[in-house]
Coordinates of C-alpha atoms and ligand atoms in Angstrom, one line a residue:
M501 CA 23.9 3.4 23.1
E502 CA 24.7 0.9 20.4
I503 CA 21.4 1.5 18.8
E504 CA 21.8 5.2 19.0
K505 CA 25.0 4.9 17.0
Q506 CA 23.2 2.7 14.5
L507 CA 20.5 5.2 14.1
K508 CA 23.0 7.9 13.5
S509 CA 24.8 6.0 10.7
H510 CA 21.5 5.0 9.3
G511 CA 19.8 8.4 9.5
A512 CA 16.9 8.9 11.8
W513 CA 13.6 10.8 11.3
I514 CA 13.9 14.3 12.7
G515 CA 10.8 15.7 14.4
K516 CA 7.8 14.3 16.0
W517 CA 5.6 14.1 12.9
T518 CA 8.0 12.7 10.4
F519 CA 7.5 9.1 11.1
I520 CA 3.7 9.4 11.0
L521 CA 4.0 11.4 7.7
A522 CA 6.3 9.0 6.1
A523 CA 4.4 5.9 7.3
S524 CA 1.1 7.4 6.1
G525 CA 2.9 8.3 2.9
S526 CA 3.7 4.7 2.5
A527 CA 0.2 3.5 3.4
V528 CA -1.9 6.1 1.5
G529 CA -1.5 5.7 -2.2
L530 CA -3.0 4.0 -5.2
G531 CA -4.3 1.2 -3.0
N532 CA -6.7 3.6 -1.3
I533 CA -7.9 5.7 -4.2
W534 CA -7.5 3.4 -7.2
G535 CA -7.6 -0.1 -5.7
F536 CA -10.1 0.1 -2.9
P537 CA -13.0 1.6 -4.9
Y538 CA -12.6 -0.7 -7.9
K539 CA -12.3 -3.8 -5.7
A540 CA -15.3 -2.8 -3.7
G541 CA -17.1 -2.3 -7.0
T542 CA -16.2 -5.7 -8.5
N543 CA -16.9 -7.4 -5.3
G544 CA -20.4 -6.1 -4.8
G545 CA -19.9 -3.2 -2.4
G546 CA -21.0 -3.3 1.3
A547 CA -20.0 -6.8 2.3
F548 CA -16.5 -6.3 0.9
V549 CA -16.2 -3.0 2.7
L550 CA -17.2 -4.4 6.0
I551 CA -14.8 -7.4 5.7
Y552 CA -12.1 -5.1 4.6
L553 CA -12.6 -2.9 7.7
G554 CA -12.6 -6.0 9.9
C555 CA -9.3 -7.2 8.4
I556 CA -7.7 -3.8 9.1
L557 CA -8.7 -3.9 12.7
V558 CA -8.2 -7.6 13.5
I559 CA -5.2 -8.5 11.3
G560 CA -3.6 -5.3 10.0
L561 CA -3.3 -3.1 13.1
P562 CA -1.7 -5.8 15.3
I563 CA 0.7 -6.7 12.6
M564 CA 1.6 -3.1 11.9
I565 CA 2.6 -2.7 15.6
S566 CA 4.6 -5.9 15.4
E567 CA 6.5 -4.8 12.2
I568 CA 7.5 -1.5 13.8
I569 CA 8.6 -3.1 17.0
I570 CA 11.0 -5.4 15.0
G571 CA 12.2 -2.5 12.8
R572 CA 12.9 -0.1 15.6
R573 CA 14.4 -2.6 17.9
A574 CA 17.0 -3.6 15.3
G575 CA 17.5 -0.3 13.5
N576 CA 18.3 -2.2 10.4
S577 CA 16.8 -3.1 7.0
P578 CA 14.2 -5.9 7.3
V579 CA 16.4 -8.8 6.3
N580 CA 19.0 -7.8 9.0
A581 CA 16.3 -6.7 11.4
M582 CA 14.7 -10.1 11.4
R583 CA 18.0 -11.7 11.8
R584 CA 19.2 -9.5 14.6
V585 CA 16.0 -9.7 16.6
A586 CA 15.9 -13.5 16.1
I587 CA 19.5 -13.8 17.4
D588 CA 18.7 -11.5 20.4
S589 CA 15.7 -13.8 21.1
N590 CA 17.9 -17.0 20.7
Q591 CA 16.0 -18.1 17.7
S592 CA 17.0 -19.4 14.3
T593 CA 18.4 -16.8 11.8
L594 CA 16.2 -18.4 9.2
W595 CA 13.6 -15.8 10.2
R596 CA 15.6 -13.5 7.9
F597 CA 13.8 -15.1 5.0
V598 CA 10.7 -13.1 6.0
G599 CA 12.8 -10.1 5.1
W600 CA 13.9 -11.6 1.8
S601 CA 10.3 -12.4 0.8
G602 CA 9.5 -8.8 1.5
I603 CA 12.2 -7.5 -0.8
F604 CA 10.9 -9.9 -3.5
A605 CA 7.3 -8.8 -3.0
G606 CA 8.4 -5.1 -3.0
V607 CA 9.9 -5.5 -6.5
L608 CA 6.9 -7.3 -7.8
I609 CA 4.5 -4.7 -6.5
L610 CA 6.6 -1.8 -7.6
S611 CA 6.5 -3.2 -11.2
F612 CA 2.8 -2.9 -11.7
Y613 CA 2.4 0.0 -9.2
S614 CA 4.5 2.2 -11.5
V615 CA 2.4 1.4 -14.5
I616 CA -0.8 2.5 -12.8
A617 CA 1.0 5.5 -11.3
G618 CA 2.1 6.3 -14.8
I619 CA -1.5 6.4 -15.9
C620 CA -2.1 9.0 -13.1
L621 CA 0.8 11.1 -14.5
N622 CA -0.8 10.9 -17.9
Y623 CA -4.1 12.0 -16.5
I624 CA -2.7 15.2 -15.2
F625 CA -2.4 16.3 -18.8
I626 CA -5.6 14.7 -20.0
A627 CA -7.6 16.4 -17.3
A628 CA -6.0 19.8 -18.2
S629 CA -7.0 19.6 -21.8
S630 CA -10.2 17.5 -21.6
S631 CA -13.3 19.3 -22.9
G632 CA -15.7 16.5 -22.3
A633 CA -16.1 15.9 -26.0
I634 CA -14.9 12.3 -25.6
S635 CA -16.7 10.2 -23.0
S636 CA -14.5 9.2 -20.1
P637 CA -14.7 5.4 -20.7
D638 CA -13.5 6.0 -24.3
Q639 CA -10.8 8.2 -23.1
F640 CA -9.5 5.5 -20.7
S641 CA -9.6 2.9 -23.4
S642 CA -7.5 5.0 -25.7
V643 CA -5.0 5.7 -22.9
I644 CA -4.5 2.0 -22.1
S645 CA -4.6 0.8 -25.7
S646 CA -1.2 2.3 -26.5
P647 CA 1.7 0.2 -25.2
L648 CA 4.2 3.0 -26.0
N649 CA 2.1 5.6 -24.1
L650 CA 1.9 3.3 -21.0
L651 CA 5.6 2.5 -21.2
F652 CA 6.6 6.1 -21.5
W653 CA 4.8 7.1 -18.3
H654 CA 5.8 4.0 -16.5
T655 CA 9.4 4.9 -17.3
I656 CA 9.0 8.5 -16.0
F657 CA 7.4 7.3 -12.7
M658 CA 10.0 4.6 -12.1
T659 CA 12.8 7.1 -12.7
L660 CA 11.3 9.5 -10.1
T661 CA 11.0 6.7 -7.6
A662 CA 14.6 5.7 -8.1
L663 CA 15.9 9.3 -7.8
I664 CA 14.1 9.9 -4.5
V665 CA 15.3 6.7 -3.0
S666 CA 18.9 7.3 -4.1
A667 CA 18.8 10.7 -2.4
G668 CA 18.1 8.9 0.9
I669 CA 14.7 8.5 2.3
K670 CA 14.8 11.1 5.0
D671 CA 15.8 14.1 2.8
G672 CA 13.9 12.7 -0.2
I673 CA 10.4 12.7 1.1
G674 CA 10.0 14.2 4.5
R675 CA 9.4 17.7 3.1
M676 CA 7.3 16.7 0.1
V677 CA 4.9 14.6 2.1
K678 CA 4.4 17.3 4.8
I679 CA 2.7 19.7 2.5
L680 CA 1.2 17.6 -0.3
M681 CA -0.5 14.8 1.7
P682 CA -2.7 17.2 3.7
M683 CA -3.5 18.9 0.4
L684 CA -4.7 15.6 -1.0
G685 CA -6.9 15.1 2.1
V686 CA -8.5 18.5 1.5
L687 CA -9.1 17.8 -2.1
M688 CA -10.7 14.4 -1.3
I689 CA -13.1 16.1 1.1
F690 CA -13.9 18.6 -1.7
M691 CA -14.6 15.7 -4.1
V692 CA -16.9 14.1 -1.5
I693 CA -18.9 17.3 -1.1
Y694 CA -19.1 17.6 -4.9
A695 CA -20.3 14.1 -5.2
M696 CA -22.9 14.6 -2.5
I697 CA -24.4 17.5 -4.3
N698 CA -24.1 16.4 -7.9
G699 CA -24.0 12.6 -7.7
D700 CA -26.4 9.9 -6.7
F701 CA -25.4 10.0 -3.1
S702 CA -28.0 7.7 -1.6
Q703 CA -27.5 4.9 -4.0
A704 CA -23.7 5.1 -3.4
M705 CA -24.2 4.9 0.4
T706 CA -26.4 1.9 0.0
F707 CA -24.0 0.3 -2.3
L708 CA -21.0 0.9 0.0
F709 CA -22.5 0.4 3.4
A710 CA -25.5 -1.9 3.2
P711 CA -23.8 -5.3 3.2
D712 CA -25.3 -8.2 1.3
F713 CA -23.5 -11.3 2.4
S714 CA -25.3 -13.6 0.1
N715 CA -22.6 -13.3 -2.6
V716 CA -19.6 -13.5 -0.3
T717 CA -17.3 -16.3 -1.2
S718 CA -13.9 -17.3 0.1
D719 CA -12.5 -15.3 -2.8
T720 CA -14.1 -12.2 -1.4
L721 CA -12.5 -12.8 1.9
L722 CA -9.1 -13.3 0.3
Q723 CA -9.4 -10.2 -1.8
A724 CA -10.5 -8.0 1.2
M725 CA -7.7 -9.3 3.3
G726 CA -5.2 -8.8 0.5
Q727 CA -6.4 -5.3 0.0
A728 CA -6.0 -4.6 3.7
F729 CA -2.4 -5.7 3.7
F730 CA -1.7 -3.8 0.5
S731 CA -3.3 -0.6 1.6
L732 CA -1.6 -0.5 5.0
G733 CA 1.7 -1.5 3.3
L734 CA 2.1 -4.5 5.5
G735 CA 3.8 -7.9 5.2
M736 CA 6.8 -6.9 3.2
G737 CA 8.9 -4.8 5.5
S738 CA 8.1 -1.3 4.3
I739 CA 6.9 -0.2 7.6
M740 CA 9.6 -2.3 9.3
A741 CA 12.2 -0.4 7.3
Y742 CA 10.6 2.9 8.3
G743 CA 10.4 1.8 11.9
A744 CA 14.2 1.5 11.9
Y745 CA 14.4 5.3 11.5
M746 CA 11.9 6.0 14.3
S747 CA 13.2 7.6 17.4
K748 CA 12.9 5.9 20.7
D749 CA 10.6 8.4 22.4
Q750 CA 7.8 7.8 19.9
N751 CA 4.9 5.6 21.0
I752 CA 4.5 2.7 18.6
V753 CA 0.9 2.0 19.4
T754 CA -0.5 5.5 19.0
N755 CA 1.5 6.0 15.8
S756 CA 0.1 2.8 14.4
F757 CA -3.4 3.8 15.3
T758 CA -3.0 7.1 13.6
V759 CA -1.5 5.7 10.4
A760 CA -4.1 2.9 10.1
S761 CA -7.0 5.4 10.7
L762 CA -5.7 7.9 8.2
D763 CA -5.3 5.1 5.6
T764 CA -8.8 3.8 6.2
L765 CA -10.3 7.3 6.1
V766 CA -8.8 8.1 2.7
A767 CA -10.0 4.8 1.3
I768 CA -13.5 5.4 2.5
L769 CA -13.5 9.0 1.3
A770 CA -12.4 7.8 -2.1
G771 CA -15.3 5.4 -2.2
I772 CA -17.8 8.2 -1.2
A773 CA -16.3 10.5 -3.8
I774 CA -16.4 8.0 -6.6
F775 CA -19.6 6.0 -6.4
P776 CA -22.1 8.8 -6.4
I777 CA -20.6 9.9 -9.7
I778 CA -20.6 6.3 -11.0
F779 CA -24.3 6.0 -10.4
A780 CA -25.3 9.5 -11.5
F781 CA -23.5 9.0 -14.9
S782 CA -24.8 5.4 -15.2
L783 CA -21.2 4.0 -15.3
E784 CA -20.6 0.5 -14.3
P785 CA -19.5 0.1 -10.6
N786 CA -17.8 -3.2 -11.5
S787 CA -15.8 -2.0 -14.5
G788 CA -12.4 -2.7 -12.9
P789 CA -9.1 -0.8 -12.8
G790 CA -10.4 2.2 -14.8
L791 CA -13.0 3.1 -12.3
V792 CA -11.3 6.1 -10.6
F793 CA -10.0 7.6 -13.9
V794 CA -13.3 7.3 -15.7
S795 CA -15.4 8.6 -12.8
M796 CA -13.2 11.5 -11.7
L797 CA -12.7 12.6 -15.3
S798 CA -16.5 12.6 -15.8
A799 CA -16.8 14.8 -12.8
F800 CA -14.1 17.2 -13.8
N801 CA -15.6 17.5 -17.3
Q802 CA -18.8 18.8 -15.7
M803 CA -17.5 21.0 -13.0
Q804 CA -16.6 24.6 -13.1
F805 CA -12.8 25.0 -13.0
G806 CA -12.6 21.3 -13.7
Q807 CA -9.5 21.9 -15.9
I808 CA -7.7 23.2 -12.9
I809 CA -9.1 21.0 -10.2
G810 CA -8.7 17.8 -12.3
P811 CA -5.0 18.2 -12.9
L812 CA -4.4 19.1 -9.3
F813 CA -6.2 15.9 -8.2
F814 CA -4.0 13.8 -10.4
I815 CA -0.9 15.6 -9.4
L816 CA -1.6 14.9 -5.7
L817 CA -2.6 11.3 -6.5
S818 CA 0.7 10.9 -8.3
V819 CA 2.6 12.3 -5.2
A820 CA 0.7 9.9 -3.0
A821 CA 1.7 7.1 -5.3
L822 CA 5.3 8.3 -5.2
S823 CA 5.5 8.4 -1.4
S824 CA 4.3 4.7 -1.5
S825 CA 6.5 3.5 -4.3
I826 CA 9.6 4.7 -2.5
S827 CA 8.7 2.6 0.5
L828 CA 8.4 -0.4 -1.8
L829 CA 12.0 0.1 -3.0
E830 CA 13.4 1.0 0.4
P831 CA 13.7 -2.5 2.0
G832 CA 15.9 -3.9 -0.8
V833 CA 18.0 -0.7 -1.2
A834 CA 18.5 -0.3 2.5
Y835 CA 19.7 -4.0 2.7
M836 CA 22.2 -3.7 -0.2
S837 CA 23.7 -0.4 1.0
E838 CA 23.8 -1.4 4.6
E839 CA 25.7 -4.6 3.7
G840 CA 28.0 -2.5 1.6
I841 CA 27.2 -4.6 -1.5
L842 CA 26.5 -1.5 -3.5
S843 CA 26.0 2.2 -2.9
R844 CA 22.5 3.4 -2.1
K845 CA 22.3 5.1 -5.5
R846 CA 23.5 2.0 -7.4
S847 CA 21.1 -0.3 -5.5
A848 CA 18.2 2.0 -6.2
Q849 CA 19.1 2.0 -9.9
I850 CA 19.4 -1.8 -10.2
I851 CA 16.4 -2.8 -8.2
S852 CA 14.2 -0.2 -9.9
F853 CA 15.4 -1.4 -13.3
L854 CA 14.4 -4.9 -12.4
A855 CA 11.0 -3.7 -11.4
W856 CA 10.8 -1.6 -14.6
V857 CA 11.5 -4.6 -16.8
L858 CA 8.8 -6.6 -15.1
G859 CA 6.4 -3.7 -15.3
I860 CA 6.5 -3.9 -19.1
G861 CA 4.5 -7.1 -18.8
S862 CA 1.9 -5.3 -16.8
A863 CA 1.7 -2.4 -19.2
L864 CA 1.2 -4.8 -22.1
S865 CA -1.5 -6.7 -20.3
F866 CA -3.8 -3.7 -20.9
N867 CA -3.4 -4.1 -24.7
I868 CA -1.4 -6.6 -26.8
W869 CA -1.1 -9.2 -24.0
S870 CA -4.6 -8.8 -22.7
D871 CA -5.6 -12.3 -23.8
Y872 CA -2.4 -13.8 -22.4
Q873 CA -3.3 -15.5 -19.2
I874 CA -0.8 -16.6 -16.5
I875 CA -2.5 -17.8 -13.3
A876 CA -6.0 -19.0 -13.5
E877 CA -7.5 -16.8 -16.1
R878 CA -5.6 -13.7 -14.9
N879 CA -3.5 -11.6 -17.2
F880 CA 0.0 -10.6 -16.4
L881 CA -0.8 -7.6 -14.1
D882 CA -3.6 -9.4 -12.3
S883 CA -1.4 -12.5 -11.8
I884 CA 1.4 -10.4 -10.2
E885 CA -1.1 -8.6 -8.1
F886 CA -2.7 -11.8 -7.0
V887 CA 0.7 -13.4 -6.0
T888 CA 1.7 -10.3 -4.0
N889 CA -1.5 -9.0 -2.4
Q890 CA -3.2 -12.2 -1.8
I891 CA -0.3 -14.5 -1.1
L892 CA 3.0 -12.9 -0.3
L893 CA 1.8 -10.0 1.9
P894 CA -0.6 -12.0 4.0
L895 CA 2.0 -14.8 4.4
G896 CA 4.7 -12.4 5.3
G897 CA 2.3 -10.7 7.8
M898 CA 1.4 -14.1 9.3
F899 CA 5.0 -15.0 9.9
I900 CA 5.7 -11.6 11.4
A901 CA 2.8 -12.1 13.8
I902 CA 3.9 -15.6 14.7
F903 CA 7.5 -14.4 15.3
V904 CA 6.5 -11.5 17.6
G905 CA 3.7 -13.5 19.3
W906 CA 5.6 -16.7 19.9
F907 CA 9.3 -16.4 19.4
M908 CA 10.5 -12.8 20.1
K909 CA 11.8 -12.3 23.7
K910 CA 9.1 -10.6 25.8
S911 CA 11.5 -8.2 27.4
L912 CA 12.5 -6.9 24.0
I913 CA 8.9 -6.3 23.1
T914 CA 8.0 -4.5 26.4
D915 CA 11.1 -2.4 25.9
E916 CA 9.8 -1.1 22.6
M917 CA 6.3 -0.7 23.8
G918 CA 7.3 1.7 26.5
S919 CA 4.5 2.7 28.9
I920 CA 1.3 1.2 27.7
N921 CA -2.0 0.4 29.3
P922 CA -1.7 -3.3 30.4
V923 CA -5.1 -4.2 29.1
L924 CA -4.2 -2.8 25.7
F925 CA -1.0 -4.7 25.8
F926 CA -2.7 -7.9 26.7
L927 CA -5.3 -7.4 23.9
W928 CA -2.6 -6.7 21.3
R929 CA -0.6 -9.8 22.3
F930 CA -3.7 -11.9 22.1
F931 CA -4.4 -10.7 18.6
V932 CA -0.8 -11.2 17.5
K933 CA -0.5 -14.7 19.0
F934 CA -3.8 -16.1 17.9
I935 CA -6.4 -14.0 16.1
A936 CA -4.2 -12.5 13.3
P937 CA -2.3 -15.6 12.3
L938 CA -5.3 -17.8 12.6
S939 CA -7.5 -15.5 10.5
V940 CA -4.9 -15.4 7.7
A941 CA -4.6 -19.2 7.9
Y942 CA -8.3 -19.7 7.9
I943 CA -8.8 -17.5 4.8
F944 CA -6.0 -19.3 3.0
Y945 CA -7.5 -22.6 3.9
K946 CA -10.9 -21.7 2.7
Q947 CA -9.6 -20.5 -0.6
F948 CA -6.9 -23.0 -1.5
F949 CA -7.8 -26.3 0.1
Ligands
LIG217 N1 0.1 1.0 0.7 C1 0.4 1.4 -0.6 C2 -0.9 1.9 -1.3 O1 -2.0 1.7 -0.8 C3 1.1 0.4 -1.4 C4 2.1 -0.3 -0.7 C5 2.1 -1.7 -0.5 C6 3.2 0.3 0.0 C7 3.0 -2.4 0.2 C8 4.1 -0.4 0.7 C9 4.0 -1.8 0.8 O2 -0.9 2.4 -2.4

């Protein structure tokens, strides 16, 4: 009863599909279409892809289920959700710091996410007017060489994010995601077919799916694991915050399977759409963050109706980014407004402003600060990405797994799980208790000690 009241004041998702749509909206974004292909490219392809898939299954999925369990059980924002569930399990309230680290990570991620998403917005117009006269790599260089240009689009994207979160997450995105995400899916399939016909498909398949483990280092492991956390949107409370709005009759395990599968599917489709073009146009698979922009623009320049399909692609990619960026802002905003510290609108303004300021550093790291290194030969953007994807998210995820596996009261867990096949339950628990935290710890150990 009490929880029902909570949900009412907090706002709950209406309709069976809304949670899946919102959670997939959070998961599917730049991580899948921009991040996954370029990281697979710089890490040599197949082996990275295989390790990435392993991490999704072994670490990501069990942790996703755990995060939703905590979120829905408490019906609060992540800081208070951790606190509440810890109290209900007679554990220390220090567990709330997992929620705090999530808010912190969310702001850091949002700062560079908005810069990249800004580039997507810019490409809507570039693709509409591009005649193919300038080569795509040159085009990308000219886009990122102008600090003012990057800052302009970064500002637009951050403003959009703040506006949607101010409006309240359930009115803000539910409707948008319902139509536009499936459209993105259809367009991705179209691009895959185009790449199959016009690109070097067989070389791309070999690159992506024939693993060569000879060059795998501990760094590859860490990057693949970080990418899995980032892409699923785990380890920082986004999905926990969304879980708080999930109605009790929804099955957490099937929902998690659906979201993780959709997310993985989109990443793989992006890879299959991009690499055939890369090889056919003799572009460099390891060229880094510009990969999706350069390859897709090359394809649109060649294709009939490219000036219509191109902008459409970048519009949908921007929407996918927006449905992720709002979930980065949500844990902090939900906390401040739930505590009555500030209104939802004010919280959204202040937190997004912080992220905007930090984002300036990332925008400049493409041009005037490109030689300015912060952590171990990484520029500003790469350093923030390293700290979040490869440290904070896996660490947050590990603590969530340890909490649910070892400290959360079992009756609370079984309550949330509802009717579930006992073998599946046993398996999940085994993964949450042992496999997921030990895998993260092992990868950290290999890399840092
Ligand atoms: N999953 C999103 C993407 O792939 C980014 C994200 C990370 C969202 C962490 C929420 C939390 O683009």
